[in-house]
Amino acid sequence: MIEAHSRGDLQQALAPHRQAGRRIALVPTMGNLHAGHLSLVELAAQHADVVVTSVFVNPTQFAPGEDFNRYPRTLSDDRTALESSPCDVLFAPGVADMYPAGIDNTVIIKPPPKLANRLCGASRPGHFDGVLTVVARLLLISLADVAVFGEKDYQQLLLIEHMCHELGLGARIVRAPVVRESSGLAMSSRNQYLQPAQRQLASALYATLLSLQARIRQGERDLAGLEADGRRQLRDRNIGVEYLQIVAAETLQQPIDSDRQLRILVAAILPGARLIDNLAVDLI
Ligand code: PAF
């Protein structure tokens, strides 16, 4: 594995591969890599010849007062983890490389409000502007043929797919399934903000999603009632619920009768961490 710390370094590292006609996959991350991230790298290697993993804690996707300053930065451990993965290039740029005009002068990509201003976008205004802005740059710098994103950040994934399609960025987006701890808790760098007891409690998120999925599969169609039950189940365990919604999987809007693919999405507040999770429900 080689390392690149600037745009120029990355482009130089990738040029011979591109000339040789090798396909390049990008796995964008903010580092602090866990098994979930490594599964994205494994998947990327199945779709391309050369895998680039970026590690960049992107300041533009954090609102003032969010966890940008305390977000875990563990580049040395990340390097070790990637060494025993199929990653070929670790790209770890600095802020000035990603935002050469300075953050206040940067060109921002604005996602469509219909998809971006609900769910996570409702409580994190501007968050997805920052995500799309950095992902577009990473794709343009790497000229990746494929990019892999986890379904855990489901709204982010849909917005990135929408952007790539709309702007013709050229990368095919591959969706990677959520990786869970044995308790069912979706893997996330933010899980480490939790004390052990809260970590155990947080597994209730997945249990709640599974119980709602089972009820829909059994034929229940009062989605508002199901959402209210799900919220109650979590609040009864002292888990704060920012949202719990059952939506049409590809539009994130309230489902209509013809929608066959639904998604149950939740954002929960525990002491020290805000966690998100989601689960697909395909109606037959
Ligand atoms: O999902 C993440 O870790 C980040 O939002 C991403 C896609 C790497 C952009 O900074």
Coordinates of C-alpha atoms and ligand atoms in Angstrom, one line a residue:
M1 CA 0.0 0.0 0.0
I2 CA 1.2 3.5 -0.8
E3 CA 0.2 6.8 0.8
A4 CA -0.7 10.1 -0.8
H5 CA -1.2 13.3 1.2
S6 CA -2.0 15.8 -1.5
R7 CA -4.1 15.9 -4.7
G8 CA -0.9 15.9 -6.8
D9 CA 0.5 12.8 -5.0
L10 CA -2.8 10.9 -5.5
Q11 CA -3.0 11.8 -9.2
Q12 CA 0.6 10.8 -9.7
A13 CA 0.0 7.5 -7.9
L14 CA -3.0 6.7 -10.0
A15 CA -1.7 7.8 -13.4
P16 CA 0.1 4.6 -14.3
H17 CA -2.9 2.5 -13.3
R18 CA -5.2 4.6 -15.5
Q19 CA -2.8 4.3 -18.4
A20 CA -2.7 0.6 -18.0
G21 CA -6.5 0.6 -18.2
R22 CA -7.0 -0.5 -14.6
R23 CA -10.3 0.3 -12.9
I24 CA -10.1 2.5 -9.8
A25 CA -12.4 2.3 -6.8
L26 CA -12.7 4.9 -4.1
V27 CA -13.8 4.3 -0.5
P28 CA -14.3 7.7 1.2
T29 CA -14.1 7.6 5.0
M30 CA -13.4 9.9 7.9
G31 CA -11.0 7.4 9.4
N32 CA -11.1 5.7 12.8
L33 CA -11.7 2.6 10.7
H34 CA -13.7 -0.4 12.0
A35 CA -14.9 -3.6 10.5
G36 CA -17.7 -1.8 8.7
H37 CA -15.2 0.4 6.8
L38 CA -13.0 -2.6 6.0
S39 CA -16.0 -4.4 4.5
L40 CA -16.3 -1.4 2.1
V41 CA -12.7 -1.8 1.1
E42 CA -13.2 -5.6 0.5
L43 CA -16.3 -4.8 -1.6
A44 CA -14.4 -2.2 -3.5
A45 CA -11.7 -4.7 -4.4
Q46 CA -14.4 -6.9 -6.0
H47 CA -15.4 -4.1 -8.3
A48 CA -12.1 -2.6 -9.4
D49 CA -8.4 -3.3 -9.8
V50 CA -7.1 -0.6 -7.6
V51 CA -8.6 0.5 -4.3
V52 CA -8.1 4.0 -2.9
T53 CA -9.3 4.7 0.7
S54 CA -9.5 8.3 1.7
V55 CA -9.3 9.4 5.3
F56 CA -10.4 12.9 5.8
V57 CA -12.4 14.4 8.7
N58 CA -14.4 16.8 6.6
P59 CA -15.0 20.1 8.4
T60 CA -17.7 21.3 6.1
Q61 CA -20.2 18.6 7.1
F62 CA -20.1 19.4 10.8
A63 CA -22.3 22.3 12.1
P64 CA -20.9 24.5 14.8
G65 CA -21.3 22.7 18.2
E66 CA -21.1 19.2 16.6
D67 CA -18.3 16.7 17.3
F68 CA -15.8 17.9 14.7
N69 CA -13.1 18.7 17.3
R70 CA -13.5 15.5 19.3
Y71 CA -14.1 13.2 16.2
P72 CA -11.5 10.4 16.6
R73 CA -8.4 10.9 14.4
T74 CA -6.4 7.7 14.4
L75 CA -4.4 7.7 11.2
S76 CA -1.7 5.4 12.4
D77 CA -4.2 2.7 13.5
D78 CA -6.1 3.3 10.2
R79 CA -2.9 2.7 8.2
T80 CA -2.2 -0.6 10.1
A81 CA -5.8 -1.8 9.5
L82 CA -5.6 -0.9 5.8
E83 CA -2.2 -2.7 5.4
S84 CA -3.9 -6.0 5.9
S85 CA -6.8 -5.1 3.6
P86 CA -7.0 -5.0 -0.2
C87 CA -6.4 -1.2 -0.1
D88 CA -3.7 -0.1 -2.6
V89 CA -3.6 3.7 -1.9
L90 CA -4.3 5.5 1.4
F91 CA -5.3 9.1 0.6
A92 CA -5.0 11.3 3.7
P93 CA -5.2 14.9 2.5
G94 CA -5.1 18.0 4.7
V95 CA -7.9 20.7 4.8
A96 CA -5.9 23.0 2.4
D97 CA -5.7 20.2 -0.2
M98 CA -9.4 19.6 -0.2
Y99 CA -10.4 23.3 0.2
P100 CA -7.6 25.2 -1.5
A101 CA -9.5 28.5 -1.6
G102 CA -10.2 28.2 2.2
I103 CA -13.5 27.0 3.6
D104 CA -15.1 30.4 3.5
N105 CA -14.4 30.7 -0.3
T106 CA -15.2 27.2 -1.3
V107 CA -17.7 26.1 -3.9
I108 CA -20.5 24.3 -2.1
I109 CA -22.8 21.7 -3.7
K110 CA -26.4 22.0 -2.6
P111 CA -28.6 18.9 -2.6
P112 CA -32.3 19.0 -3.6
P113 CA -34.3 20.0 -0.5
K114 CA -36.9 17.3 -1.1
L115 CA -34.4 14.6 -0.5
A116 CA -32.0 16.5 1.9
N117 CA -34.1 18.5 4.2
R118 CA -35.9 15.7 6.0
L119 CA -34.7 12.9 8.4
C120 CA -31.0 13.7 9.3
G121 CA -31.1 16.9 7.1
A122 CA -33.9 18.4 9.3
S123 CA -31.7 18.4 12.5
R124 CA -28.3 18.9 10.7
P125 CA -28.9 21.8 8.4
G126 CA -26.0 22.1 5.8
H127 CA -24.6 18.6 6.7
F128 CA -25.4 17.1 3.3
D129 CA -24.0 20.2 1.5
G130 CA -20.7 19.4 3.2
V131 CA -20.9 15.7 2.4
L132 CA -21.7 16.2 -1.3
T133 CA -19.1 18.9 -1.6
V134 CA -16.3 16.7 -0.3
V135 CA -17.4 13.5 -2.1
A136 CA -17.6 15.4 -5.4
R137 CA -14.1 16.6 -4.9
L138 CA -12.8 13.2 -3.9
L139 CA -14.4 11.7 -7.1
L140 CA -13.0 14.5 -9.3
I141 CA -9.5 14.2 -7.8
S142 CA -9.4 10.4 -8.1
L143 CA -11.5 10.0 -11.3
A144 CA -12.7 6.8 -9.7
D145 CA -14.7 4.4 -11.8
V146 CA -16.5 3.0 -8.7
A147 CA -17.2 4.4 -5.2
V148 CA -18.4 2.4 -2.3
F149 CA -20.7 3.8 0.4
G150 CA -22.4 2.0 3.3
E151 CA -26.1 1.7 3.7
K152 CA -25.9 2.7 7.3
D153 CA -25.9 6.4 6.2
Y154 CA -28.8 5.6 3.9
Q155 CA -29.9 9.2 3.2
Q156 CA -26.3 10.2 2.4
L157 CA -26.1 7.2 0.0
L158 CA -29.2 8.3 -1.9
L159 CA -28.0 11.9 -2.1
I160 CA -24.6 10.8 -3.4
E161 CA -26.2 8.5 -6.0
H162 CA -28.4 11.4 -7.1
M163 CA -25.5 13.8 -7.3
C164 CA -23.3 11.4 -9.4
H165 CA -26.2 10.8 -11.8
E166 CA -27.2 14.4 -12.1
L167 CA -23.6 15.8 -12.5
G168 CA -22.4 12.9 -14.6
L169 CA -19.5 12.4 -12.3
G170 CA -18.8 9.0 -13.9
A171 CA -18.4 6.9 -10.9
R172 CA -20.7 3.9 -10.4
I173 CA -21.9 3.9 -6.8
V174 CA -21.9 0.5 -5.0
R175 CA -24.1 0.1 -1.9
A176 CA -22.5 -1.9 0.9
P177 CA -24.7 -3.5 3.6
V178 CA -24.7 -2.4 7.2
V179 CA -22.1 -4.3 9.4
R180 CA -23.3 -4.9 12.9
E181 CA -21.8 -5.9 16.2
S182 CA -23.0 -9.2 17.7
S183 CA -25.6 -7.2 19.7
G184 CA -27.1 -5.9 16.5
L185 CA -25.7 -2.4 17.0
A186 CA -24.7 -0.9 13.6
M187 CA -20.9 -0.3 13.6
S188 CA -20.1 3.4 13.8
S189 CA -17.1 5.4 14.8
R190 CA -19.4 7.3 17.2
N191 CA -20.2 4.1 19.1
Q192 CA -17.0 4.7 21.0
Y193 CA -18.6 7.8 22.6
L194 CA -20.9 5.4 24.5
Q195 CA -20.2 3.9 27.9
P196 CA -20.5 0.0 27.9
A197 CA -24.0 0.1 29.4
Q198 CA -25.3 2.6 26.8
R199 CA -23.7 0.5 24.1
Q200 CA -25.7 -2.4 25.2
L201 CA -28.8 -0.2 25.4
A202 CA -28.2 1.0 21.9
S203 CA -28.7 -2.5 20.5
A204 CA -32.4 -1.7 21.1
L205 CA -32.4 0.4 17.9
Y206 CA -31.9 -2.7 15.7
A207 CA -34.3 -4.8 17.8
T208 CA -36.9 -2.1 17.3
L209 CA -36.3 -1.9 13.5
L210 CA -36.5 -5.7 13.3
S211 CA -39.8 -5.8 15.2
L212 CA -41.3 -3.1 12.9
Q213 CA -40.0 -5.0 9.8
A214 CA -41.7 -8.2 11.0
R215 CA -45.0 -6.5 11.6
I216 CA -45.0 -4.9 8.2
R217 CA -44.1 -8.3 6.7
Q218 CA -47.1 -9.8 8.6
G219 CA -49.4 -7.4 6.8
E220 CA -49.7 -4.4 9.1
R221 CA -50.1 -1.2 7.1
D222 CA -50.8 1.5 9.6
L223 CA -47.4 3.0 9.2
A224 CA -48.0 6.0 11.4
G225 CA -49.1 3.6 14.2
L226 CA -46.0 1.4 13.7
E227 CA -43.8 4.5 13.8
A228 CA -45.5 5.6 17.1
D229 CA -45.0 2.1 18.6
G230 CA -41.3 2.1 17.6
R231 CA -40.7 5.5 19.1
R232 CA -42.5 4.3 22.3
Q233 CA -40.4 1.2 22.5
L234 CA -37.2 3.3 22.4
R235 CA -38.4 6.0 24.8
D236 CA -39.5 3.3 27.3
R237 CA -35.8 2.4 27.4
N238 CA -34.8 6.0 27.9
I239 CA -33.5 6.4 24.4
G240 CA -34.3 9.8 22.9
V241 CA -35.8 9.6 19.5
E242 CA -35.0 12.3 17.0
Y243 CA -36.9 10.5 14.3
L244 CA -38.3 7.1 13.4
Q245 CA -39.9 7.0 10.0
I246 CA -41.1 4.5 7.5
V247 CA -40.6 5.8 4.0
A248 CA -40.4 4.8 0.4
A249 CA -36.9 3.4 0.0
E250 CA -35.8 5.3 -3.1
T251 CA -37.5 8.7 -2.5
L252 CA -37.6 9.0 1.3
Q253 CA -41.2 10.3 1.0
Q254 CA -44.2 9.0 2.7
P255 CA -45.0 5.6 0.9
I256 CA -47.9 5.4 -1.4
D257 CA -49.8 2.1 -2.1
S258 CA -47.7 1.2 -5.2
D259 CA -44.4 1.5 -3.3
R260 CA -43.0 -2.0 -2.8
Q261 CA -39.7 -1.1 -1.2
L262 CA -39.8 0.6 2.1
R263 CA -37.1 1.7 4.5
I264 CA -37.4 2.2 8.3
L265 CA -35.0 4.9 9.5
V266 CA -34.1 5.9 13.0
A267 CA -32.0 8.6 14.7
A268 CA -31.6 8.2 18.4
I269 CA -29.9 10.3 21.1
L270 CA -28.0 8.5 23.9
P271 CA -25.9 10.2 26.5
G272 CA -22.7 11.2 24.5
A273 CA -23.8 10.1 21.0
R274 CA -26.4 10.5 18.3
L275 CA -26.8 7.2 16.4
I276 CA -28.5 6.3 13.2
D277 CA -29.7 3.0 11.7
N278 CA -32.1 1.7 9.1
L279 CA -33.6 -1.4 7.7
A280 CA -35.2 -2.4 4.4
V281 CA -38.6 -3.9 4.1
D282 CA -39.5 -5.3 0.7
L283 CA -43.2 -5.9 0.2
I284 CA -44.1 -8.9 -2.0
Ligands
PAF1 O1 -19.8 8.6 5.7 C1 -18.8 9.3 6.0 O2 -17.9 8.8 6.7 C2 -18.6 10.7 5.4 O3 -19.8 11.4 5.4 C3 -18.0 10.7 4.0 C4 -18.8 10.0 3.0 C5 -16.6 10.0 4.1 C6 -17.8 12.2 3.6 O4 -16.9 12.9 4.4

